[in-house]
Amino acid sequence: MATQVFKKQKTIELRKKHIGPSCKVFFGHDPIKIVRARGQYMYNEKDEQYLDCINNVAHVGHSHPDVVRAGAKQMELLNTNSRFLHDNLVQYAQRLQATLPEKLSVCYFVNSGSEANDLALRLAWQYTGHRDIITLDNAYHGHVSSLIDISPYKFHQLAHPQQSQHVHVAPSPDIYRGKYREDHPDPATAYADDVKDIIEKAHAKGHKIAAFIAESLQSCGGQVIPPVGYFQKVAQHVREAGGLFIADEVQVGFGRVGSHFWAFQLQGEDFVPDIVTMGKPIGNGHPISCVVTTREVAEGFMSSGMEYFNTFGGNPVSCAIGLAVLDVIEKEALQSNALRVGGYLTDLLEKLKQKHPLIGDIRGRGLFVGVELVKNRIERTPATDEAQTVIYRLKDQRILLSADGPHRNVLKFKPPMCFTTEDADLAVDKIDQILTDLEKASDLSMPADKDPETIPSKRKETLKENGHEIHSNGTTDIHSITKTNKRRRT
């Protein structure tokens, strides 16, 4: 059992005294003090076990021994900057590139998702010579100034929000709550046409587009799954305008979606971004991230005449840890686990939806799943208070889940990839009990007549995605994963 230096209340007092007040904690009314973690479980100072359903940073499981061992072993030998030759750097770059389309071949290693996205903007600005960025509503790309500017999820929270004249916000491609919904005949084209319209209006004002940036699946925006074909159409419009497409995989990469290693691959084999950014799960909690781009964009960045150097980016310890994470994903078949357990979880939640009117929508891929709570399925009124009640009552039963989205009414599952079907059973059973209590207190019941939820959804149809048959619950044939992964090891 891990020991604590201070009693919990003393830790709270010291945090209030010495840590910035804008740095919030989970469950602010009664925060949890975590002293150790292993796999998909976290433990408080009383050694009470919590099931972690939200920590996509501990990608292969908290404190994974192989990752810890790799970092410690390299730290005993050497840690220095990348201006010295070291095999860890080039070996890791080679291994990462093998998971990506061939044209994405040049890596820049940095230390956080925010650093990665900031560098991606610099690459786009330098390569295109343009300034303007198109982002999606409710997007979050990082905490540095350049990224707050392109993160409506953040700048909408400001007391006096001011949108940069060089930033354009396109509608989030949300087919449940968005502008074009599941009954639209072609939401991918409709949402992409909005981007085209933004480009035309920018050009009319003398502005030029440097890049379109999007999370491959929106996370903070409420677990939004873009309709298949959307990225291809947007990329066509943006590239015709002289811009680049940046896919932000910081939250959803490294096999989390199950059927593919990268979430942008859900759009199909014919879609390849110009820049991909990675973070969070890449180091299983160690601060490492990466930007991968084409040789052409990299050469354009170098033409500025300014050297790019990052003190800690790509250091031998970080690369050793990154390699260990890739090894564990492969050795423990965690991508397959995400597909299998994620499909099982989604099935359980779909069954829950049939009995609980508070559940408006279930959406996701692999171990990235959202449950949108609504007060009224026809009006789709966000059940924000109810969502907060669910996560607090789950916390009381030692299950950690979060709620997000623009209305904070989407329950988010993004657990460590070692999450099991037994874990899914436990979490869904507790949610079932809590929703039953809430609906009984509110006198809510399932409507007798069919409502708009019965309309066939674009997500519910069987789709061919990148050669895989993806069914209504997001599952696919596990054996077909090998097609995506065939280039991974070198």
GROMACS .gro file of C-alpha atoms in nm:
model
  490
    1MET     CA    1   0.000   0.000   0.000
    2ALA     CA    2   0.133   0.342  -0.095
    3THR     CA    3   0.173   0.592   0.186
    4GLN     CA    4   0.068   0.954   0.201
    5VAL     CA    5   0.275   1.245   0.330
    6PHE     CA    6  -0.024   1.452   0.441
    7LYS     CA    7  -0.375   1.378   0.555
    8LYS     CA    8  -0.632   1.446   0.282
    9GLN     CA    9  -0.759   1.770   0.435
   10LYS     CA   10  -0.403   1.902   0.468
   11THR     CA   11  -0.342   1.820   0.099
   12ILE     CA   12  -0.655   2.017   0.009
   13GLU     CA   13  -0.542   2.314   0.219
   14LEU     CA   14  -0.193   2.315   0.066
   15ARG     CA   15  -0.335   2.288  -0.284
   16LYS     CA   16  -0.559   2.590  -0.223
   17LYS     CA   17  -0.262   2.782  -0.085
   18HIS     CA   18   0.004   2.700  -0.345
   19ILE     CA   19  -0.171   2.586  -0.666
   20GLY     CA   20  -0.343   2.827  -0.905
   21PRO     CA   21  -0.718   2.852  -0.836
   22SER     CA   22  -0.805   2.792  -1.202
   23CYS     CA   23  -0.645   2.444  -1.176
   24LYS     CA   24  -0.955   2.245  -1.087
   25VAL     CA   25  -0.983   1.895  -0.940
   26PHE     CA   26  -1.234   1.624  -1.022
   27PHE     CA   27  -1.534   1.616  -0.788
   28GLY     CA   28  -1.458   1.951  -0.632
   29HIS     CA   29  -1.713   1.910  -0.350
   30ASP     CA   30  -1.531   1.598  -0.229
   31PRO     CA   31  -1.213   1.537  -0.429
   32ILE     CA   32  -1.045   1.198  -0.437
   33LYS     CA   33  -0.687   1.159  -0.318
   34ILE     CA   34  -0.521   0.897  -0.536
   35VAL     CA   35  -0.196   0.746  -0.410
   36ARG     CA   36  -0.138   0.458  -0.652
   37ALA     CA   37  -0.285   0.289  -0.959
   38ARG     CA   38  -0.248  -0.032  -1.155
   39GLY     CA   39  -0.414  -0.143  -1.476
   40GLN     CA   40  -0.766   0.005  -1.491
   41TYR     CA   41  -0.783   0.062  -1.115
   42MET     CA   42  -0.686   0.357  -0.894
   43TYR     CA   43  -0.652   0.356  -0.515
   44ASN     CA   44  -0.709   0.628  -0.258
   45GLU     CA   45  -0.524   0.690   0.067
   46LYS     CA   46  -0.743   0.429   0.236
   47ASP     CA   47  -0.646   0.175  -0.032
   48GLU     CA   48  -1.003   0.172  -0.163
   49GLN     CA   49  -1.020   0.064  -0.528
   50TYR     CA   50  -1.181   0.279  -0.800
   51LEU     CA   51  -1.264   0.155  -1.151
   52ASP     CA   52  -1.116   0.407  -1.392
   53CYS     CA   53  -1.344   0.462  -1.694
   54ILE     CA   54  -1.199   0.796  -1.801
   55ASN     CA   55  -0.819   0.783  -1.806
   56ASN     CA   56  -0.716   0.760  -2.170
   57VAL     CA   57  -0.368   0.882  -2.075
   58ALA     CA   58  -0.284   0.555  -1.898
   59HIS     CA   59  -0.344   0.390  -2.232
   60VAL     CA   60  -0.205   0.042  -2.168
   61GLY     CA   61  -0.295   0.053  -1.799
   62HIS     CA   62  -0.168   0.251  -1.502
   63SER     CA   63   0.190   0.175  -1.394
   64HIS     CA   64   0.237  -0.093  -1.657
   65PRO     CA   65   0.553  -0.282  -1.552
   66ASP     CA   66   0.695  -0.305  -1.904
   67VAL     CA   67   0.665   0.072  -1.954
   68VAL     CA   68   0.803   0.152  -1.608
   69ARG     CA   69   1.094  -0.088  -1.663
   70ALA     CA   70   1.180   0.058  -2.004
   71GLY     CA   71   1.190   0.413  -1.867
   72ALA     CA   72   1.395   0.322  -1.560
   73LYS     CA   73   1.643   0.114  -1.760
   74GLN     CA   74   1.711   0.394  -2.009
   75MET     CA   75   1.728   0.656  -1.734
   76GLU     CA   76   2.009   0.457  -1.572
   77LEU     CA   77   2.208   0.476  -1.896
   78LEU     CA   78   2.148   0.815  -2.055
   79ASN     CA   79   1.903   1.097  -2.101
   80THR     CA   80   2.001   1.387  -2.322
   81ASN     CA   81   1.870   1.598  -2.607
   82SER     CA   82   1.822   1.492  -2.967
   83ARG     CA   83   2.123   1.684  -3.100
   84PHE     CA   84   2.325   1.374  -3.017
   85LEU     CA   85   2.270   1.062  -3.224
   86HIS     CA   86   2.074   0.790  -3.047
   87ASP     CA   87   1.905   0.479  -3.184
   88ASN     CA   88   1.594   0.515  -2.966
   89LEU     CA   89   1.489   0.827  -3.158
   90VAL     CA   90   1.514   0.681  -3.506
   91GLN     CA   91   1.382   0.340  -3.404
   92TYR     CA   92   1.076   0.498  -3.247
   93ALA     CA   93   1.015   0.724  -3.545
   94GLN     CA   94   1.039   0.419  -3.773
   95ARG     CA   95   0.793   0.221  -3.559
   96LEU     CA   96   0.543   0.506  -3.544
   97GLN     CA   97   0.561   0.569  -3.916
   98ALA     CA   98   0.489   0.203  -3.984
   99THR     CA   99   0.142   0.249  -3.831
  100LEU     CA  100   0.059   0.538  -4.067
  101PRO     CA  101   0.002   0.589  -4.440
  102GLU     CA  102   0.333   0.592  -4.624
  103LYS     CA  103   0.333   0.962  -4.716
  104LEU     CA  104   0.324   1.060  -4.346
  105SER     CA  105   0.693   0.994  -4.295
  106VAL     CA  106   0.857   1.280  -4.100
  107CYS     CA  107   0.836   1.307  -3.720
  108TYR     CA  108   0.886   1.596  -3.478
  109PHE     CA  109   0.890   1.485  -3.115
  110VAL     CA  110   0.767   1.723  -2.847
  111ASN     CA  111   0.631   1.691  -2.491
  112SER     CA  112   0.254   1.741  -2.487
  113GLY     CA  113  -0.051   1.745  -2.709
  114SER     CA  114  -0.056   2.123  -2.683
  115GLU     CA  115   0.303   2.148  -2.806
  116ALA     CA  116   0.220   1.911  -3.091
  117ASN     CA  117  -0.081   2.110  -3.210
  118ASP     CA  118   0.102   2.440  -3.176
  119LEU     CA  119   0.384   2.304  -3.393
  120ALA     CA  120   0.131   2.171  -3.644
  121LEU     CA  121  -0.003   2.526  -3.687
  122ARG     CA  122   0.351   2.655  -3.740
  123LEU     CA  123   0.410   2.391  -4.008
  124ALA     CA  124   0.090   2.490  -4.186
  125TRP     CA  125   0.157   2.863  -4.167
  126GLN     CA  126   0.510   2.825  -4.300
  127TYR     CA  127   0.426   2.574  -4.576
  128THR     CA  128   0.123   2.757  -4.714
  129GLY     CA  129   0.220   3.116  -4.647
  130HIS     CA  130  -0.140   3.165  -4.533
  131ARG     CA  131  -0.269   3.262  -4.188
  132ASP     CA  132  -0.631   3.157  -4.136
  133ILE     CA  133  -0.738   2.840  -3.952
  134ILE     CA  134  -1.074   2.662  -3.971
  135THR     CA  135  -1.171   2.473  -3.658
  136LEU     CA  136  -1.487   2.296  -3.541
  137ASP     CA  137  -1.736   2.422  -3.289
  138ASN     CA  138  -1.679   2.273  -2.941
  139ALA     CA  139  -1.326   2.169  -3.040
  140TYR     CA  140  -1.041   2.155  -2.790
  141HIS     CA  141  -0.681   2.144  -2.912
  142GLY     CA  142  -0.472   2.257  -2.616
  143HIS     CA  143  -0.394   2.518  -2.352
  144VAL     CA  144  -0.133   2.746  -2.514
  145SER     CA  145  -0.243   3.080  -2.657
  146SER     CA  146  -0.238   2.974  -3.022
  147LEU     CA  147  -0.465   2.679  -2.938
  148ILE     CA  148  -0.708   2.860  -2.711
  149ASP     CA  149  -0.771   3.077  -3.018
  150ILE     CA  150  -0.881   2.769  -3.216
  151SER     CA  151  -1.062   2.592  -2.929
  152PRO     CA  152  -1.423   2.709  -2.901
  153TYR     CA  153  -1.464   2.465  -2.610
  154LYS     CA  154  -1.229   2.700  -2.420
  155PHE     CA  155  -1.277   3.049  -2.563
  156HIS     CA  156  -1.656   3.029  -2.527
  157GLN     CA  157  -1.595   3.005  -2.150
  158LEU     CA  158  -1.424   3.344  -2.134
  159ALA     CA  159  -1.611   3.627  -1.965
  160HIS     CA  160  -1.558   3.840  -2.276
  161PRO     CA  161  -1.481   3.596  -2.560
  162GLN     CA  162  -1.312   3.743  -2.864
  163GLN     CA  163  -1.263   3.528  -3.170
  164SER     CA  164  -0.953   3.599  -3.376
  165GLN     CA  165  -1.021   3.737  -3.721
  166HIS     CA  166  -0.798   3.459  -3.855
  167VAL     CA  167  -1.003   3.179  -3.697
  168HIS     CA  168  -1.321   3.043  -3.852
  169VAL     CA  169  -1.555   2.804  -3.669
  170ALA     CA  170  -1.738   2.537  -3.869
  171PRO     CA  171  -2.033   2.343  -3.725
  172SER     CA  172  -1.942   2.027  -3.538
  173PRO     CA  173  -2.041   1.728  -3.759
  174ASP     CA  174  -2.275   1.596  -3.489
  175ILE     CA  175  -2.561   1.399  -3.644
  176TYR     CA  176  -2.750   1.370  -3.314
  177ARG     CA  177  -2.762   1.731  -3.192
  178GLY     CA  178  -2.604   1.923  -3.477
  179LYS     CA  179  -2.727   2.124  -3.774
  180TYR     CA  180  -2.770   1.814  -3.995
  181ARG     CA  181  -2.897   1.509  -3.811
  182GLU     CA  182  -2.945   1.136  -3.858
  183ASP     CA  183  -3.247   1.182  -4.088
  184HIS     CA  184  -3.045   1.395  -4.335
  185PRO     CA  185  -2.978   1.212  -4.662
  186ASP     CA  186  -2.609   1.314  -4.676
  187PRO     CA  187  -2.481   1.485  -4.360
  188ALA     CA  188  -2.115   1.442  -4.462
  189THR     CA  189  -2.160   1.657  -4.772
  190ALA     CA  190  -2.383   1.905  -4.592
  191TYR     CA  191  -2.134   1.966  -4.313
  192ALA     CA  192  -1.844   1.980  -4.563
  193ASP     CA  193  -2.033   2.237  -4.771
  194ASP     CA  194  -2.044   2.459  -4.462
  195VAL     CA  195  -1.664   2.449  -4.459
  196LYS     CA  196  -1.657   2.537  -4.829
  197ASP     CA  197  -1.885   2.832  -4.757
  198ILE     CA  198  -1.649   2.952  -4.482
  199ILE     CA  199  -1.356   2.935  -4.724
  200GLU     CA  200  -1.543   3.137  -4.987
  201LYS     CA  201  -1.639   3.405  -4.733
  202ALA     CA  202  -1.281   3.424  -4.606
  203HIS     CA  203  -1.151   3.467  -4.959
  204ALA     CA  204  -1.404   3.743  -5.022
  205LYS     CA  205  -1.247   3.934  -4.731
  206GLY     CA  206  -0.894   3.880  -4.862
  207HIS     CA  207  -0.807   3.601  -4.617
  208LYS     CA  208  -0.636   3.275  -4.710
  209ILE     CA  209  -0.672   2.938  -4.540
  210ALA     CA  210  -0.361   2.775  -4.391
  211ALA     CA  211  -0.530   2.471  -4.240
  212PHE     CA  212  -0.841   2.295  -4.123
  213ILE     CA  213  -0.786   2.121  -3.788
  214ALA     CA  214  -1.013   1.862  -3.631
  215GLU     CA  215  -1.001   1.598  -3.362
  216SER     CA  216  -1.054   1.274  -3.552
  217LEU     CA  217  -1.336   1.210  -3.303
  218GLN     CA  218  -1.441   1.504  -3.087
  219SER     CA  219  -1.387   1.427  -2.719
  220CYS     CA  220  -1.452   1.738  -2.510
  221GLY     CA  221  -1.719   1.827  -2.766
  222GLY     CA  222  -1.923   1.525  -2.656
  223GLN     CA  223  -1.784   1.207  -2.817
  224VAL     CA  224  -1.887   1.317  -3.168
  225ILE     CA  225  -1.831   1.068  -3.452
  226PRO     CA  226  -1.808   1.249  -3.789
  227PRO     CA  227  -2.010   1.089  -4.071
  228VAL     CA  228  -1.798   0.880  -4.305
  229GLY     CA  229  -1.679   1.085  -4.604
  230TYR     CA  230  -1.680   1.417  -4.418
  231PHE     CA  231  -1.302   1.446  -4.385
  232GLN     CA  232  -1.244   1.359  -4.751
  233LYS     CA  233  -1.481   1.630  -4.868
  234VAL     CA  234  -1.343   1.889  -4.628
  235ALA     CA  235  -0.985   1.803  -4.729
  236GLN     CA  236  -1.075   1.857  -5.094
  237HIS     CA  237  -1.218   2.204  -5.025
  238VAL     CA  238  -0.928   2.304  -4.800
  239ARG     CA  239  -0.656   2.180  -5.034
  240GLU     CA  240  -0.817   2.354  -5.329
  241ALA     CA  241  -0.787   2.671  -5.122
  242GLY     CA  242  -0.415   2.603  -5.066
  243GLY     CA  243  -0.453   2.479  -4.709
  244LEU     CA  244  -0.361   2.163  -4.517
  245PHE     CA  245  -0.567   1.913  -4.317
  246ILE     CA  246  -0.450   1.853  -3.957
  247ALA     CA  247  -0.588   1.545  -3.778
  248ASP     CA  248  -0.564   1.574  -3.400
  249GLU     CA  249  -0.527   1.220  -3.259
  250VAL     CA  250  -0.421   1.331  -2.911
  251GLN     CA  251  -0.729   1.182  -2.744
  252VAL     CA  252  -0.823   0.892  -2.971
  253GLY     CA  253  -0.514   0.741  -3.133
  254PHE     CA  254  -0.312   0.424  -3.073
  255GLY     CA  255  -0.583   0.166  -3.133
  256ARG     CA  256  -0.855   0.307  -2.907
  257VAL     CA  257  -1.121   0.284  -3.179
  258GLY     CA  258  -1.052  -0.089  -3.214
  259SER     CA  259  -1.098  -0.144  -3.585
  260HIS     CA  260  -0.808   0.088  -3.672
  261PHE     CA  261  -0.491   0.216  -3.510
  262TRP     CA  262  -0.578   0.580  -3.586
  263ALA     CA  263  -0.926   0.727  -3.563
  264PHE     CA  264  -0.891   0.924  -3.887
  265GLN     CA  265  -0.873   0.586  -4.064
  266LEU     CA  266  -1.243   0.536  -3.983
  267GLN     CA  267  -1.309   0.773  -4.273
  268GLY     CA  268  -1.164   0.526  -4.523
  269GLU     CA  269  -0.840   0.438  -4.701
  270ASP     CA  270  -0.884   0.726  -4.944
  271PHE     CA  271  -0.835   0.984  -4.667
  272VAL     CA  272  -0.484   1.081  -4.554
  273PRO     CA  273  -0.425   1.400  -4.350
  274ASP     CA  274  -0.133   1.629  -4.425
  275ILE     CA  275  -0.036   1.646  -4.057
  276VAL     CA  276  -0.120   1.416  -3.764
  277THR     CA  277  -0.067   1.512  -3.401
  278MET     CA  278  -0.035   1.268  -3.111
  279GLY     CA  279  -0.017   1.299  -2.733
  280LYS     CA  280  -0.174   1.169  -2.409
  281PRO     CA  281  -0.169   0.787  -2.463
  282ILE     CA  282   0.160   0.790  -2.655
  283GLY     CA  283   0.368   0.770  -2.334
  284ASN     CA  284   0.115   0.610  -2.095
  285GLY     CA  285   0.147   0.909  -1.865
  286HIS     CA  286   0.503   1.009  -1.953
  287PRO     CA  287   0.521   1.355  -2.120
  288ILE     CA  288   0.584   1.281  -2.486
  289SER     CA  289   0.402   1.374  -2.805
  290CYS     CA  290   0.463   1.384  -3.175
  291VAL     CA  291   0.378   1.561  -3.500
  292VAL     CA  292   0.398   1.352  -3.817
  293THR     CA  293   0.378   1.509  -4.160
  294THR     CA  294   0.482   1.470  -4.522
  295ARG     CA  295   0.831   1.525  -4.657
  296GLU     CA  296   0.701   1.825  -4.857
  297VAL     CA  297   0.560   2.002  -4.552
  298ALA     CA  298   0.877   1.930  -4.352
  299GLU     CA  299   1.096   2.073  -4.627
  300GLY     CA  300   0.875   2.381  -4.641
  301PHE     CA  301   0.915   2.430  -4.266
  302MET     CA  302   1.293   2.413  -4.299
  303SER     CA  303   1.290   2.675  -4.577
  304SER     CA  304   1.209   2.944  -4.318
  305GLY     CA  305   1.579   2.934  -4.222
  306MET     CA  306   1.493   2.886  -3.854
  307GLU     CA  307   1.623   2.572  -3.685
  308TYR     CA  308   1.368   2.374  -3.483
  309PHE     CA  309   1.496   2.243  -3.150
  310ASN     CA  310   1.310   2.104  -2.850
  311THR     CA  311   1.516   2.042  -2.535
  312PHE     CA  312   1.330   1.732  -2.420
  313GLY     CA  313   1.147   1.628  -2.736
  314GLY     CA  314   1.260   1.285  -2.853
  315ASN     CA  315   1.501   1.224  -2.564
  316PRO     CA  316   1.619   0.862  -2.517
  317VAL     CA  317   1.402   0.798  -2.210
  318SER     CA  318   1.084   0.927  -2.375
  319CYS     CA  319   1.150   0.722  -2.687
  320ALA     CA  320   1.221   0.408  -2.481
  321ILE     CA  321   0.886   0.456  -2.308
  322GLY     CA  322   0.710   0.520  -2.640
  323LEU     CA  323   0.855   0.200  -2.784
  324ALA     CA  324   0.743   0.006  -2.477
  325VAL     CA  325   0.387   0.136  -2.517
  326LEU     CA  326   0.379   0.016  -2.879
  327ASP     CA  327   0.516  -0.321  -2.768
  328VAL     CA  328   0.249  -0.362  -2.500
  329ILE     CA  329  -0.033  -0.266  -2.737
  330GLU     CA  330   0.085  -0.541  -2.969
  331LYS     CA  331   0.187  -0.804  -2.712
  332GLU     CA  332  -0.138  -0.778  -2.515
  333ALA     CA  333  -0.359  -0.733  -2.824
  334LEU     CA  334  -0.507  -0.416  -2.676
  335GLN     CA  335  -0.644  -0.289  -3.005
  336SER     CA  336  -0.842  -0.612  -3.041
  337ASN     CA  337  -0.950  -0.577  -2.680
  338ALA     CA  338  -1.076  -0.226  -2.750
  339LEU     CA  339  -1.280  -0.360  -3.040
  340ARG     CA  340  -1.424  -0.655  -2.847
  341VAL     CA  341  -1.488  -0.488  -2.511
  342GLY     CA  342  -1.596  -0.162  -2.673
  343GLY     CA  343  -1.853  -0.347  -2.880
  344TYR     CA  344  -1.973  -0.530  -2.570
  345LEU     CA  345  -1.999  -0.203  -2.375
  346THR     CA  346  -2.192  -0.037  -2.657
  347ASP     CA  347  -2.433  -0.331  -2.675
  348LEU     CA  348  -2.498  -0.305  -2.300
  349LEU     CA  349  -2.561   0.067  -2.328
  350GLU     CA  350  -2.794   0.024  -2.627
  351LYS     CA  351  -2.999  -0.221  -2.419
  352LEU     CA  352  -3.001   0.033  -2.136
  353LYS     CA  353  -3.133   0.294  -2.376
  354GLN     CA  354  -3.438   0.077  -2.446
  355LYS     CA  355  -3.548   0.104  -2.082
  356HIS     CA  356  -3.432   0.454  -1.982
  357PRO     CA  357  -3.592   0.766  -2.137
  358LEU     CA  358  -3.305   0.974  -2.000
  359ILE     CA  359  -3.072   0.817  -2.258
  360GLY     CA  360  -3.102   1.001  -2.586
  361ASP     CA  361  -2.807   0.864  -2.782
  362ILE     CA  362  -2.528   0.607  -2.764
  363ARG     CA  363  -2.232   0.668  -2.992
  364GLY     CA  364  -1.872   0.566  -3.018
  365ARG     CA  365  -1.606   0.339  -3.160
  366GLY     CA  366  -1.408   0.084  -2.960
  367LEU     CA  367  -1.330   0.211  -2.611
  368PHE     CA  368  -1.438   0.566  -2.694
  369VAL     CA  369  -1.810   0.580  -2.615
  370GLY     CA  370  -2.054   0.858  -2.528
  371VAL     CA  371  -2.394   0.837  -2.359
  372GLU     CA  372  -2.598   1.154  -2.416
  373LEU     CA  373  -2.859   1.218  -2.148
  374VAL     CA  374  -3.174   1.415  -2.235
  375LYS     CA  375  -3.484   1.522  -2.044
  376ASN     CA  376  -3.701   1.477  -2.350
  377ARG     CA  377  -3.613   1.257  -2.646
  378ILE     CA  378  -3.824   1.453  -2.891
  379GLU     CA  379  -3.687   1.797  -2.796
  380ARG     CA  380  -3.347   1.647  -2.701
  381THR     CA  381  -3.329   1.883  -2.402
  382PRO     CA  382  -2.987   1.830  -2.237
  383ALA     CA  383  -3.008   1.655  -1.900
  384THR     CA  384  -2.709   1.836  -1.754
  385ASP     CA  385  -2.800   1.809  -1.385
  386GLU     CA  386  -2.885   1.443  -1.425
  387ALA     CA  387  -2.548   1.373  -1.590
  388GLN     CA  388  -2.369   1.538  -1.296
  389THR     CA  389  -2.576   1.333  -1.053
  390VAL     CA  390  -2.479   1.013  -1.236
  391ILE     CA  391  -2.104   1.079  -1.220
  392TYR     CA  392  -2.116   1.180  -0.852
  393ARG     CA  393  -2.320   0.876  -0.753
  394LEU     CA  394  -2.086   0.652  -0.951
  395LYS     CA  395  -1.794   0.809  -0.767
  396ASP     CA  396  -1.963   0.721  -0.437
  397GLN     CA  397  -1.965   0.361  -0.563
  398ARG     CA  398  -1.600   0.393  -0.662
  399ILE     CA  399  -1.648   0.413  -1.038
  400LEU     CA  400  -1.486   0.711  -1.213
  401LEU     CA  401  -1.671   0.855  -1.513
  402SER     CA  402  -1.692   1.210  -1.649
  403ALA     CA  403  -1.952   1.421  -1.828
  404ASP     CA  404  -1.864   1.659  -2.109
  405GLY     CA  405  -1.991   1.816  -2.429
  406PRO     CA  406  -2.120   2.172  -2.476
  407HIS     CA  407  -2.404   2.101  -2.231
  408ARG     CA  408  -2.202   1.874  -1.998
  409ASN     CA  409  -2.464   1.603  -2.050
  410VAL     CA  410  -2.258   1.335  -2.228
  411LEU     CA  411  -2.119   1.055  -2.014
  412LYS     CA  412  -1.771   0.971  -2.146
  413PHE     CA  413  -1.613   0.628  -2.153
  414LYS     CA  414  -1.244   0.635  -2.249
  415PRO     CA  415  -1.081   0.391  -2.005
  416PRO     CA  416  -0.738   0.229  -2.011
  417MET     CA  417  -0.726  -0.022  -2.296
  418CYS     CA  418  -0.707  -0.319  -2.056
  419PHE     CA  419  -1.071  -0.254  -1.961
  420THR     CA  420  -1.267  -0.582  -1.946
  421THR     CA  421  -1.622  -0.703  -2.011
  422GLU     CA  422  -1.657  -0.750  -1.634
  423ASP     CA  423  -1.566  -0.384  -1.586
  424ALA     CA  424  -1.826  -0.289  -1.846
  425ASP     CA  425  -2.089  -0.501  -1.668
  426LEU     CA  426  -2.015  -0.333  -1.336
  427ALA     CA  427  -2.024   0.023  -1.471
  428VAL     CA  428  -2.341  -0.024  -1.677
  429ASP     CA  429  -2.520  -0.203  -1.393
  430LYS     CA  430  -2.451   0.091  -1.161
  431ILE     CA  431  -2.563   0.343  -1.426
  432ASP     CA  432  -2.882   0.140  -1.470
  433GLN     CA  433  -2.957   0.165  -1.097
  434ILE     CA  434  -2.886   0.538  -1.084
  435LEU     CA  435  -3.099   0.619  -1.390
  436THR     CA  436  -3.383   0.411  -1.247
  437ASP     CA  437  -3.373   0.619  -0.929
  438LEU     CA  438  -3.357   0.948  -1.119
  439GLU     CA  439  -3.646   0.859  -1.351
  440LYS     CA  440  -3.859   0.740  -1.061
  441ALA     CA  441  -3.798   1.067  -0.876
  442SER     CA  442  -3.881   1.268  -1.191
  443ASP     CA  443  -4.178   1.048  -1.290
  444LEU     CA  444  -4.014   0.983  -1.628
  445SER     CA  445  -4.119   0.680  -1.833
  446MET     CA  446  -4.056   0.546  -2.180
  447PRO     CA  447  -4.293   0.703  -2.438
  448ALA     CA  448  -4.569   0.475  -2.560
  449ASP     CA  449  -4.539   0.596  -2.918
  450LYS     CA  450  -4.230   0.584  -3.135
  451ASP     CA  451  -4.018   0.896  -3.125
  452PRO     CA  452  -3.749   1.043  -3.351
  453GLU     CA  453  -3.497   0.797  -3.202
  454THR     CA  454  -3.649   0.525  -3.421
  455ILE     CA  455  -3.539   0.703  -3.739
  456PRO     CA  456  -3.262   0.500  -3.904
  457SER     CA  457  -2.936   0.669  -3.813
  458LYS     CA  458  -2.633   0.708  -4.036
  459ARG     CA  459  -2.441   0.555  -3.743
  460LYS     CA  460  -2.681   0.260  -3.719
  461GLU     CA  461  -2.636   0.146  -4.075
  462THR     CA  462  -2.374  -0.111  -4.166
  463LEU     CA  463  -2.086   0.076  -4.323
  464LYS     CA  464  -1.780  -0.023  -4.516
  465GLU     CA  465  -1.498   0.162  -4.347
  466ASN     CA  466  -1.146   0.111  -4.478
  467GLY     CA  467  -1.229  -0.241  -4.591
  468HIS     CA  468  -1.394  -0.341  -4.265
  469GLU     CA  469  -1.765  -0.400  -4.219
  470ILE     CA  470  -1.862  -0.182  -3.925
  471HIS     CA  471  -2.193  -0.273  -3.766
  472SER     CA  472  -2.440  -0.070  -3.564
  473ASN     CA  473  -2.255  -0.118  -3.237
  474GLY     CA  474  -1.919  -0.021  -3.384
  475THR     CA  475  -1.790  -0.378  -3.395
  476THR     CA  476  -1.609  -0.548  -3.678
  477ASP     CA  477  -1.437  -0.875  -3.746
  478ILE     CA  478  -1.135  -0.888  -3.513
  479HIS     CA  479  -0.930  -1.079  -3.770
  480SER     CA  480  -0.961  -0.788  -4.014
  481ILE     CA  481  -0.755  -0.569  -3.781
  482THR     CA  482  -0.442  -0.730  -3.916
  483LYS     CA  483  -0.507  -0.557  -4.249
  484THR     CA  484  -0.465  -0.217  -4.081
  485ASN     CA  485  -0.165  -0.329  -3.881
  486LYS     CA  486   0.031  -0.515  -4.143
  487ARG     CA  487   0.302  -0.245  -4.172
  488ARG     CA  488   0.343  -0.187  -3.801
  489ARG     CA  489   0.654  -0.387  -3.713
  490THR     CA  490   0.980  -0.332  -3.897
   0.00000   0.00000   0.00000
